[in-house]
Structure formats: structure tokens, C-alpha cells
Short mmCIF file of C-alpha atoms in Angstrom, two decimals:
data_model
loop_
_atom_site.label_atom_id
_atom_site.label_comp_id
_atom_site.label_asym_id
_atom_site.label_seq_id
_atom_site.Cartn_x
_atom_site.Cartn_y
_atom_site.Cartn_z
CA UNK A 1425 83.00 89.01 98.27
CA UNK A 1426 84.51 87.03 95.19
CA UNK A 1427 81.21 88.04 93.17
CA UNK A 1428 82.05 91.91 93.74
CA UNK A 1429 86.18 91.63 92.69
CA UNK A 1430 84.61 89.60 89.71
CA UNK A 1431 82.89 92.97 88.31
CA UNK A 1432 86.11 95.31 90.04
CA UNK A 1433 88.24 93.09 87.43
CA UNK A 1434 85.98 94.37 84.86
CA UNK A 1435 86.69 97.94 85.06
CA UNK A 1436 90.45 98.09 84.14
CA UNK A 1437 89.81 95.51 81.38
CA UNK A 1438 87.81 97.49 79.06
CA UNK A 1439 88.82 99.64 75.79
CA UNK A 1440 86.93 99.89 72.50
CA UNK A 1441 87.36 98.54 69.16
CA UNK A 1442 87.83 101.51 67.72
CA UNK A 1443 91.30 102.71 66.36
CA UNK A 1444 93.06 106.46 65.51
CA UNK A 1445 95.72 105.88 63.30
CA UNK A 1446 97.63 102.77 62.01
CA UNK A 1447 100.49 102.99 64.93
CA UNK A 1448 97.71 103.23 67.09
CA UNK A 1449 96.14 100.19 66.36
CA UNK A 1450 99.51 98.42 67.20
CA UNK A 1451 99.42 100.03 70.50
CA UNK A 1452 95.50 99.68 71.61
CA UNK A 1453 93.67 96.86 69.80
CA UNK A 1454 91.91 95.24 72.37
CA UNK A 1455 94.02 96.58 75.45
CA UNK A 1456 92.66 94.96 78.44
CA UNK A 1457 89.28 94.66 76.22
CA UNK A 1458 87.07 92.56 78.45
CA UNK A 1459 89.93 90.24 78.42
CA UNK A 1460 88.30 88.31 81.20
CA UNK A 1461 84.51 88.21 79.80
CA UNK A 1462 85.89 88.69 76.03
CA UNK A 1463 83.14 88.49 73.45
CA UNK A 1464 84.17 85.44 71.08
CA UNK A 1465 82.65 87.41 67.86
CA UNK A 1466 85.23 90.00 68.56
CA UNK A 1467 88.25 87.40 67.16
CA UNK A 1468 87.43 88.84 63.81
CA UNK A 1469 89.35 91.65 64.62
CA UNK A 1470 92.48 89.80 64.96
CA UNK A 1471 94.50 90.44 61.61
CA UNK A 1472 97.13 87.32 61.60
CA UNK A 1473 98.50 86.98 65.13
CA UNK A 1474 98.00 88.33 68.57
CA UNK A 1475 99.37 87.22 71.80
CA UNK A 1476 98.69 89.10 75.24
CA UNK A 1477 99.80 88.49 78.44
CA UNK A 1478 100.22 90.51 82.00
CA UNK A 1479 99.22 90.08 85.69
CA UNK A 1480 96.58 92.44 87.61
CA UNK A 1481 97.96 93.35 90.96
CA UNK A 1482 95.21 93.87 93.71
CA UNK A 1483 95.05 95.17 97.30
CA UNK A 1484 91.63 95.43 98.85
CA UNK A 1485 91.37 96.74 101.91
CA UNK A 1486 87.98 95.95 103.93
CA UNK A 1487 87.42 97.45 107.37
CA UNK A 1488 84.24 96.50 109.67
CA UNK A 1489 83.39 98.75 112.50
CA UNK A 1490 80.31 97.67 114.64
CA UNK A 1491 79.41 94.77 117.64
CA UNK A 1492 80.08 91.10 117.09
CA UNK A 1493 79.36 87.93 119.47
CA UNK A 1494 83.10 88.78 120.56
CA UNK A 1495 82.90 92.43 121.37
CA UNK A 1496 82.61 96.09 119.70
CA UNK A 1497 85.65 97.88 117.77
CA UNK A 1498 86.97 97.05 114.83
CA UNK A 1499 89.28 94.81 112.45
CA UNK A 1500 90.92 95.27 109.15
CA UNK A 1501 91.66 92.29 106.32
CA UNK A 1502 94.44 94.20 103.90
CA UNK A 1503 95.99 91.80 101.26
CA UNK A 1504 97.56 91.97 97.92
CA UNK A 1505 97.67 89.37 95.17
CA UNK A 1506 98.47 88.72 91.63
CA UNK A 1507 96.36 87.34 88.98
CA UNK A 1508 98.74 86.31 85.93
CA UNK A 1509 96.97 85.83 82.43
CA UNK A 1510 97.51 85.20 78.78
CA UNK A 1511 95.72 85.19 75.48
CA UNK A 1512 96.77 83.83 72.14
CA UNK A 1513 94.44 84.04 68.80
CA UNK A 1514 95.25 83.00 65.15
CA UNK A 1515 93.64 83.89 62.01
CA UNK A 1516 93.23 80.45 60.00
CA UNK A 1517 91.09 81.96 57.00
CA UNK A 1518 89.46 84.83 55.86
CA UNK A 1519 86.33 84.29 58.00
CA UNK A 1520 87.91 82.42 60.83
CA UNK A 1521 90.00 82.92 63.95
CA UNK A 1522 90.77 80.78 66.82
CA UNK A 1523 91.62 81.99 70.08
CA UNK A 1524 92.78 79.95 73.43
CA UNK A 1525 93.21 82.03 76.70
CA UNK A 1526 93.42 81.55 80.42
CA UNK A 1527 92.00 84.24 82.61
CA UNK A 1528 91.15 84.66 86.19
CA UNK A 1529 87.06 84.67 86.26
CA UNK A 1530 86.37 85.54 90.04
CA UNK A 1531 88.63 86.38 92.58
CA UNK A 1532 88.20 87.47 96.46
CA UNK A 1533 90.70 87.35 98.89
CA UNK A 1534 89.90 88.29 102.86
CA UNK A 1535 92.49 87.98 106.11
CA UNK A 1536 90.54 88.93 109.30
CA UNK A 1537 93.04 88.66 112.26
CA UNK A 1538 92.34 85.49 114.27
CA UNK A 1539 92.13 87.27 117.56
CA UNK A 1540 89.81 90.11 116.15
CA UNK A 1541 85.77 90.65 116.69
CA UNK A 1542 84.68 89.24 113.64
CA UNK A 1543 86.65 85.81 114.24
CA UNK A 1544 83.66 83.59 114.92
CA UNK A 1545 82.15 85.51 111.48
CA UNK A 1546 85.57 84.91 109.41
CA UNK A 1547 88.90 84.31 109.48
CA UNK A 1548 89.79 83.67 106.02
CA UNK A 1549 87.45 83.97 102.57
CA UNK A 1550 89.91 82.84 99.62
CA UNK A 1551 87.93 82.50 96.20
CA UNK A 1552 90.03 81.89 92.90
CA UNK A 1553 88.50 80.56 90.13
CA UNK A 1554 90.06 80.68 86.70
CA UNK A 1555 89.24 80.08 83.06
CA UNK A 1556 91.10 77.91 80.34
CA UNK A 1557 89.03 78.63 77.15
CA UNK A 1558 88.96 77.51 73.34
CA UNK A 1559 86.93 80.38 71.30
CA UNK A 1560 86.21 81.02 67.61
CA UNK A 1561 84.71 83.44 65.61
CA UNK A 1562 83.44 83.45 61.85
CA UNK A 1563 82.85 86.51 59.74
CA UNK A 1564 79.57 86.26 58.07
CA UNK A 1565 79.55 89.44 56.06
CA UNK A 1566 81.90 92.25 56.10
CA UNK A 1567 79.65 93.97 59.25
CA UNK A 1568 78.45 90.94 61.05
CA UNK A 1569 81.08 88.11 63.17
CA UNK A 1570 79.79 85.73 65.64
CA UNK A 1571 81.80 83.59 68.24
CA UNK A 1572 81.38 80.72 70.21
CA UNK A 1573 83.66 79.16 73.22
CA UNK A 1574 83.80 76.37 75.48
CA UNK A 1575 85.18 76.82 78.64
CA UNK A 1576 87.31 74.40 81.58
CA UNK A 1577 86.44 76.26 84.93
CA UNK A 1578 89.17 75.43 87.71
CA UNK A 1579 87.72 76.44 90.88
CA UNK A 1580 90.57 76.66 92.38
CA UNK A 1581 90.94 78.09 95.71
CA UNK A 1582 87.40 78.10 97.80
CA UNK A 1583 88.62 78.20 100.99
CA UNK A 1584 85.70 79.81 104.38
CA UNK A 1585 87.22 79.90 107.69
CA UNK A 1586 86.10 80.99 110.85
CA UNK A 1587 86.63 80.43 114.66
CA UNK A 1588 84.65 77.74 116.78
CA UNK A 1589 84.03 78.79 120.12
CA UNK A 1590 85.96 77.11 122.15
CA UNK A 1591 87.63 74.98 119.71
CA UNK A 1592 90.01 77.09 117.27
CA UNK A 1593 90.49 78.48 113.28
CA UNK A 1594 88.30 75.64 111.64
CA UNK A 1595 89.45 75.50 107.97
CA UNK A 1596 87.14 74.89 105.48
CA UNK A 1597 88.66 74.64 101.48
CA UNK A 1598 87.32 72.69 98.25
CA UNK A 1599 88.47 72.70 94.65
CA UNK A 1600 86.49 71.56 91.33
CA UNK A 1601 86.20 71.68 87.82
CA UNK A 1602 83.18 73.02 85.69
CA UNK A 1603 82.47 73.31 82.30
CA UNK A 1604 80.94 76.87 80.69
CA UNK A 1605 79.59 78.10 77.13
CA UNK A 1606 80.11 81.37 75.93
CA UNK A 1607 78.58 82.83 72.50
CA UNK A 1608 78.76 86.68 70.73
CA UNK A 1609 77.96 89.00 68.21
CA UNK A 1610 79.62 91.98 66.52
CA UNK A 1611 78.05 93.93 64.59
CA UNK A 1612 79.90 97.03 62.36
CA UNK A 1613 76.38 99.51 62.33
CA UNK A 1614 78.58 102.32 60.34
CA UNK A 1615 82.65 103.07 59.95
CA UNK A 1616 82.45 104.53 62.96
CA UNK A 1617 80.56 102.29 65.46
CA UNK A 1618 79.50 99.31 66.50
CA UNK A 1619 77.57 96.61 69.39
CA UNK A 1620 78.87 94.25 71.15
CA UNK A 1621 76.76 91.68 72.54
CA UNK A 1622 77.74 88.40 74.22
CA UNK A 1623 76.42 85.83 77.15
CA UNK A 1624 78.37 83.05 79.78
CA UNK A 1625 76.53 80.83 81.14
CA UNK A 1626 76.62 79.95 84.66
CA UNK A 1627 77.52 77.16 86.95
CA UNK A 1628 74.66 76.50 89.56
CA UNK A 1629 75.00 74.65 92.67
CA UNK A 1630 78.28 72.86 91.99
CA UNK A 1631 80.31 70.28 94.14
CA UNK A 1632 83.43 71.37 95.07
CA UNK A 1633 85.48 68.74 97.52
CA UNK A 1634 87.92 68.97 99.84
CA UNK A 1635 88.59 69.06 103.79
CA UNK A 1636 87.43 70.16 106.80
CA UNK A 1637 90.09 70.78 109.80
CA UNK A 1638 89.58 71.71 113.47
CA UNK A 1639 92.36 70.25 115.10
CA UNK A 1640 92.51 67.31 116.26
CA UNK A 1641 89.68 66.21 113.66
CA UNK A 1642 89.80 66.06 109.63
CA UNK A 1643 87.10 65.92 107.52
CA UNK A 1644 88.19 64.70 103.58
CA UNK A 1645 84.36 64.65 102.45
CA UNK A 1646 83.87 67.96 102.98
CA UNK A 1647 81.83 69.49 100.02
CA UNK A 1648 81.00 73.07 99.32
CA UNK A 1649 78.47 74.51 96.75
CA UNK A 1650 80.07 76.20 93.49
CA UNK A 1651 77.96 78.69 92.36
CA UNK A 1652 78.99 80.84 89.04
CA UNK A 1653 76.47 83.61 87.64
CA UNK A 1654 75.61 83.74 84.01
CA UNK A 1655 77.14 87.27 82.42
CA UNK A 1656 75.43 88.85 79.59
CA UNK A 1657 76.39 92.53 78.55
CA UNK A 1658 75.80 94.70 75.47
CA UNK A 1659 78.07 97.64 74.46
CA UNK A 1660 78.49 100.20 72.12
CA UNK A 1661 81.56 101.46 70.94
CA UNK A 1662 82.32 104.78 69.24
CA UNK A 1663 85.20 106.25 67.74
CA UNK A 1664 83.85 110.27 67.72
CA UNK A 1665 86.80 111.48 65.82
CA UNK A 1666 90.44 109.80 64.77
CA UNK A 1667 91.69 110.41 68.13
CA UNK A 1668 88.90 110.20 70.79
CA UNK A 1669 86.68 107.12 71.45
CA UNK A 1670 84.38 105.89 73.91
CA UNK A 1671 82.50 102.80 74.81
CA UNK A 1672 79.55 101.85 77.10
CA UNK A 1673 78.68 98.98 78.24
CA UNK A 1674 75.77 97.25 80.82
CA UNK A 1675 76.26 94.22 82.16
CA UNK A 1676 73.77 91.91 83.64
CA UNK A 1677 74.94 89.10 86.20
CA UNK A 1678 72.85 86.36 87.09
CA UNK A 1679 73.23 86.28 90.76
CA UNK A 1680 69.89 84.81 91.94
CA UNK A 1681 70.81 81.44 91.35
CA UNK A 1682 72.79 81.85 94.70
CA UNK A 1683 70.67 81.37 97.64
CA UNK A 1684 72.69 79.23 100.08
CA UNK A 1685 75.95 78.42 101.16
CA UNK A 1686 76.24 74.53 101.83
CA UNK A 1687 78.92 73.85 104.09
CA UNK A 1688 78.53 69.37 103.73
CA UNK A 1689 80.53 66.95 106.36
CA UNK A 1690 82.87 69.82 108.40
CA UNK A 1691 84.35 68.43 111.57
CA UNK A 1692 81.29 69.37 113.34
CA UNK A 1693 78.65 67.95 110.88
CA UNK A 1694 76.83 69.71 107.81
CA UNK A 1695 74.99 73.44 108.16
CA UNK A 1696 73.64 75.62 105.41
CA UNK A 1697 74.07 79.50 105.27
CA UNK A 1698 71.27 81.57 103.44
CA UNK A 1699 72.76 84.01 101.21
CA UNK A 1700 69.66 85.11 98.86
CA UNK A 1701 71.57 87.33 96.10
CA UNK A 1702 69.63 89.07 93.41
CA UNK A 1703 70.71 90.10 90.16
CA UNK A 1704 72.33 92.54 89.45
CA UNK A 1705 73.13 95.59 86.86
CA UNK A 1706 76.62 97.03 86.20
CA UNK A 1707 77.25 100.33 84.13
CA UNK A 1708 80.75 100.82 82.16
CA UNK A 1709 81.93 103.73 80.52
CA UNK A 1710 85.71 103.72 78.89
CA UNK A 1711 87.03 106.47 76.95
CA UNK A 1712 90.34 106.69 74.75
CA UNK A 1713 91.91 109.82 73.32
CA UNK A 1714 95.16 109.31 71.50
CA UNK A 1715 98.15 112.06 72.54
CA UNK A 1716 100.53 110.54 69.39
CA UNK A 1717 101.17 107.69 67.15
CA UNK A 1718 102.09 105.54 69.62
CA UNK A 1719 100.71 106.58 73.01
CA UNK A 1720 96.93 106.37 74.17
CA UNK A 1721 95.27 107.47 77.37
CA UNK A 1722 92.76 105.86 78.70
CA UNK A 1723 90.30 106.47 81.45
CA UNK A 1724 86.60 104.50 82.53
CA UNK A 1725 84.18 104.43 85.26
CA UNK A 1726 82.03 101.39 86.70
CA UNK A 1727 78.95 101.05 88.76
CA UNK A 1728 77.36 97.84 89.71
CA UNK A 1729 74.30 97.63 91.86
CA UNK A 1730 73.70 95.71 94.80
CA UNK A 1731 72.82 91.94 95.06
CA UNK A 1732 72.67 91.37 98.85
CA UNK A 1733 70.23 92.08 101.29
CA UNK A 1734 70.94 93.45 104.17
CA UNK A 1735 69.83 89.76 106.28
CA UNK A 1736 72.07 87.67 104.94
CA UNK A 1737 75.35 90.61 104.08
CA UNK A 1738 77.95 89.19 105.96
CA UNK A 1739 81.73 89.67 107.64
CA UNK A 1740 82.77 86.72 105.53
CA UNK A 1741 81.31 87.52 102.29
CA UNK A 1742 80.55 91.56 102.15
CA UNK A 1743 78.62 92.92 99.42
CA UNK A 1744 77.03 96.27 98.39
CA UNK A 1745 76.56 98.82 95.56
CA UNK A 1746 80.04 99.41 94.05
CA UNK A 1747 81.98 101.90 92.14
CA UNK A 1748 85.74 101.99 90.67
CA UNK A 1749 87.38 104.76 88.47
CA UNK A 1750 90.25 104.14 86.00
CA UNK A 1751 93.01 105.26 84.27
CA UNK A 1752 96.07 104.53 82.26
CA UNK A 1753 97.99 104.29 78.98
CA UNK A 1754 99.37 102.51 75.75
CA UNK A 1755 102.36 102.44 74.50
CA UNK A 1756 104.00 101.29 71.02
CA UNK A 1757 107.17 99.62 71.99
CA UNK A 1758 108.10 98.53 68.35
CA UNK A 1759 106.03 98.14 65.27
CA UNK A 1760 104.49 94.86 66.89
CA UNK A 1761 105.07 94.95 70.49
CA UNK A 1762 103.18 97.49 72.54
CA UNK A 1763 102.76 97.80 76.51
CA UNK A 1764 99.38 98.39 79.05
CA UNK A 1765 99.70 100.10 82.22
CA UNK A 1766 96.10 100.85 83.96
CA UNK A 1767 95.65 101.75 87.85
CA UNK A 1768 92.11 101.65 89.24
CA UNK A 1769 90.07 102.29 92.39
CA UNK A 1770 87.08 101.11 94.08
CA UNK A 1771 84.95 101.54 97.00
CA UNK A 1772 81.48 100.50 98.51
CA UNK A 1773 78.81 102.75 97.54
CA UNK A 1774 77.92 103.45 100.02
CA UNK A 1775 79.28 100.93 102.79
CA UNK A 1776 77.88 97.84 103.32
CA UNK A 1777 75.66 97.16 106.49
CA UNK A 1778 75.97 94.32 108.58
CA UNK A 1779 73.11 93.20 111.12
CA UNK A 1780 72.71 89.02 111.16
CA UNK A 1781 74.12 86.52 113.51
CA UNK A 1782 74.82 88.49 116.47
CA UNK A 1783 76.79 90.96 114.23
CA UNK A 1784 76.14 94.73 113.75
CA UNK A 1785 77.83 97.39 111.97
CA UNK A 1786 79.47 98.46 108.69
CA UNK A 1787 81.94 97.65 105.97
CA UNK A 1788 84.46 99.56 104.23
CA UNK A 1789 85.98 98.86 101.12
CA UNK A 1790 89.04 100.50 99.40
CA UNK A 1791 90.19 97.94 96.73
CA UNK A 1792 93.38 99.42 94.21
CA UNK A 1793 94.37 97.48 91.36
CA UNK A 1794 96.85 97.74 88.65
CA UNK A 1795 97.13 96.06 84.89
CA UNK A 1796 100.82 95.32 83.42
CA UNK A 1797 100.31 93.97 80.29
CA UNK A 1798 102.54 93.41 77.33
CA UNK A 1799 100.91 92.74 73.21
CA UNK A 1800 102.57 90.77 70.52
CA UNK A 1801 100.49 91.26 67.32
CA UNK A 1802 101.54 90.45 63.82
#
């Protein structure tokens, strides 16, 4: 589940490098732009100072209708969460600028109800893993900028749960720190557009350590498995006249590195769960037309293929094709202050089928999110 909220954060935080007027710039320069996968190279766009900070509010909503171990029906995990962030870069030179940041980088968050059908499958899947990065970019010519950046993952909430027959809510959580790279390129191919390319690499088959608990018994050598994918994407942006732009961008996600879940030293011993994801492909279109000086719509789409198959999908961890559509604006508060509100909304496409472990059915997903986000840019 956290790997398909990873790619749902994408689609809000997207917008192009292109700008329509001078007061414009103030109010859109890298709104929300990949802010979570940002391409290093794109520093160089920086002028002096820039700092950005806001929170992205989500609420997904995940419904599974079919047969379990426990009965037939159905059961609903609805929760909301923020994600707060901030982003600071300086220009130290004419061809350098240094940027630190700390970003969410996956997020999933399910609730099942403890006395529902899909208890024994899940109670509780909490995945929040966040980013503290250093990045840089140098501009080698007055078209070409590349950028570099080395990355502290926190792994910070990894929490499965699930009911034991018999026994109760076993709670299984771990925490860990891993280190990632991150490199880009920007490249100015006329006035009027440009590519985008960048690449994270991944974090395979990680310890993560914590506890095990099934009342009466504790576990503190439990271990789970940390598993990050690598990220590449390349994009092109386009500004089509002074007040209409649009960007697209594919993004390619590592997943195949994942093929099991390793659940080491619970209260009941040590088990592995297959997963088997493939890679996958996600599609991003973002589009910005500019009603006055100071205020910018902005609108996208997103579609990410499917890295699950259908014998290892699961209640805990549900995954299928996905799609999300955004909108929102940008305002100029003062000269140097500006202000991002974008609302999005994403759903399975189509659901997601469930048939392993005794468990048959489908999965619904209705995930909104929303972007407040306030610019300080000098």
C-alpha cells in the first residue's frame, strides 16, 4: 500500500519550470514541483533564496468486499493524516546552489476494524518513511545544470498487524535509517522548453528493528525487511505561450527488488510473506494557465501501472493500476511571498482483486488529498 501513496504524492506535487510574466514567477516557481522526488539539477533555477514549506493532508478510504477465513461482507479502513515538509535552497555563486529539504518519501496508512473479516489479514499497515536531504547543482553552460544529493532515509513508522487466532491484535513495528543518492540533469533545448531527467536509488532488503507484541509475550529482536525502489523519470516541460504551460513526465519505479516480506523473531517465531512486485510505469501530465499577474491555475492527471500480481495482492498491502486527477491554484501574496492550494483524487483502476490465503474478493480505493503550501523567495 505505502508503494501506491508514494506515486499518489506525486500527482499534486508537479508544475513546470516554465514562467508567464515576472509576478508570476513569484507566485509559481517550482510550486509543489516534484518537491518529494525533486531533480537536484533543477537548483539552478533558484535566483538568491527560496524557502518552501506546507503539509499534504490525506484521507484514503479502502473498502474490501469478498470471503475471508472469518466470514463474507465487508470492512472499511478510512483515515486521515498529515505529512508536514520544508525546503530551503541558496545560491552561493553564479554556477552553484545548495539546497537542504525534508520530505515525506512513502507513506501508507490502513485501520481495518479489529472485529472485521479481514482481521486475521490486517489490522493495521502504518508505513512512513521520510527524507532529510543535502543537494547541489552546478551550471555548466547557460542551457545545461546538473545536481547531485545525498540522502538520510528515516524509516520511520513500519508498523503490520494482524489478528492470531485465538490469541489477539499481534503488533508488529520497526524503525531504521538508510542512506540514498540522487543525481539530475536540466537541460534548456530552446527559450521555450526543456527535459528534466533525474534517478534515486533504492534501498534493497534493509533491517529495520523493533518489537513484536502478542500479549503476554514481547519480542525486542523483531526485524522487518526495508525495501525502497529506485525512481528514475524524464519530463518535458513547455511553456506554449506566456500564459499556458504544460509538462509531462514518465516515471519508472524499481519495484522488483521486492519479493518478500520478512517478518524475523515475532512472538510466534520468524515467517516470510511472498510479495513478487514488478516494475512499474507512471504517466504525468500538469498543465498551468495563468488568469493574472499573480494568480495561476493549475490542473494534472496521473496513471501508474500495476506492480502486483494477483497471488500475492493482499488485505494488508493492496495494490493495483492507479489513477488521480488534480487541481488548484497560486497565489502572489506580496512581491516575495506567494501561497499553494492543490486538491487531488485517486482511485484503483480498476479495483484490486484479492484471492490468496483463504481470502477472496475486491478492493476499493478512494484516496483525497490536499497541498497547503506557503513560498518565501528572494
Amino acid at each position: 500500500m505505502y508503494k501506491l501513496f508514494q506515486k499518489f504524492i506525486t500527482v499534486y506535487l508537479c508544475a513546470g519550470l516554465c514562467m508567464f510574466s515576472e509576478n508570476a514567477h513569484t507566485a509559481i516557481d517550482q510550486i509543489l514541483n516534484d518537491n518529494f522526488f525533486q531533480n537536484p539539477a533543477e537548483l539552478s533555477l533558484i535566483t538568491n533564496f527560496q524557502i518552501l514549506g506546507g503539509n499534504v493532508f490525506i484521507s484514503p478510504e479502502i473498502k474490501f468486499i469478498g470471503t475471508t477465513n472469518l466470514g463474507s461482507g465487508h470492512a472499511t479502513s478510512d483515515v486521515n493524516d498529515f505529512l508536514p515538509y520544508i525546503l530551503v535552497d541558496y545560491r552561493v555563486s553564479d554556477k552553484w546552489v545548495f539546497g537542504v529539504n525534508i520530505v515525506p518519501s512513502a507513506y501508507g496508512h490502513l485501520e481495518w476494524p479489529i472485529d472485521s473479516i479481514v482481521a486475521q489479514d490486517a489490522t493495521v499497515t502504518d508505513v512512513l518513511y521520510y527524507r532529510y536531504g543535502l543537494q547541489s547543482s552546478y551550471q555548466i553552460t547557460d542551457t545545461l545544470s546538473l545536481g547531485i544529493g545525498a540522502n538520510l532515509q528515516a524509516n520511520e513508522h513500519y508498523e503490520l498487524d494482524f489478528v492470531v487466532s485465538g490469541l489477539g491484535n499481534e503488533l508488529n513495528n520497526v524503525s531504521g535509517f538508510n542512506f540514498i543518492a540522487d543525481v539530475g540533469l536540466h537541460y534548456k533545448i530552446t527559450s521555450r522548453h526543456s527535459l528534466s531527467i533525474a534517478y534515486y536509488s533504492p534501498v534493497n532488503n534493509k533491517k529495520g528493528h523493533g518489537r513484536s507484541v502478542l500479549h503476554p509475550n514481547i519480542n525486542n529482536n523483531f526485524t522487518l525487511n526495508i525495501n525502497e525502489a529506485s525512481v528514475a523519470f524524464i519530463g518535458l516541460e513547455h511553456c506554449w505561450t506566456p500564459r499556458w504551460s504544460l509538462e509531462e513526465k514518465v516515471y519508472w519505479s524499481g519495484w522488483s527488488i521486492q519479493k518478500n516480506i520478512y517478518f524475523n523473531n515475532t512472538t510466534r517465531g520468524s515467517f516470510v510473506i511472498p510479495t513478487n512486485y514488478k516494475d512499474t510505469l507512471s504517466f504525468l501530465f500538469t498543465t498551468k494557465y495563468s488568469i493574472t499577474d499573480k494568480t495561476v491555475l493549475i490542473g494534472g492527471l496521473l496513471y501508474e501501472t500495476n506492480p502486483v500480481p494477483i497471488e500475492t495482492n493482499a488485505i494488508g498491502y493492496p495494490l493495483a493500476a492507479f489513477g488521480a486527477i488534480t487541481s488548484g491554484f497560486s497565489i502572489v501574496l506580496q512581491n516575495e511571498l506567494s501561497m499553494q492550494f492543490i486538491y487531488s483524487y485517486g482511485k484503483f483502476l480498476p479495483n484490486s482483486p484479492i484471492n490468496n490465503s483463504g481470502s477472496i474478493g475486491t478492493i476499493t480505493a478512494n484516496v483525497q488529498a490536499a497541498v497547503l503550501q506557503v513560498m518565501y523567495k528572494i
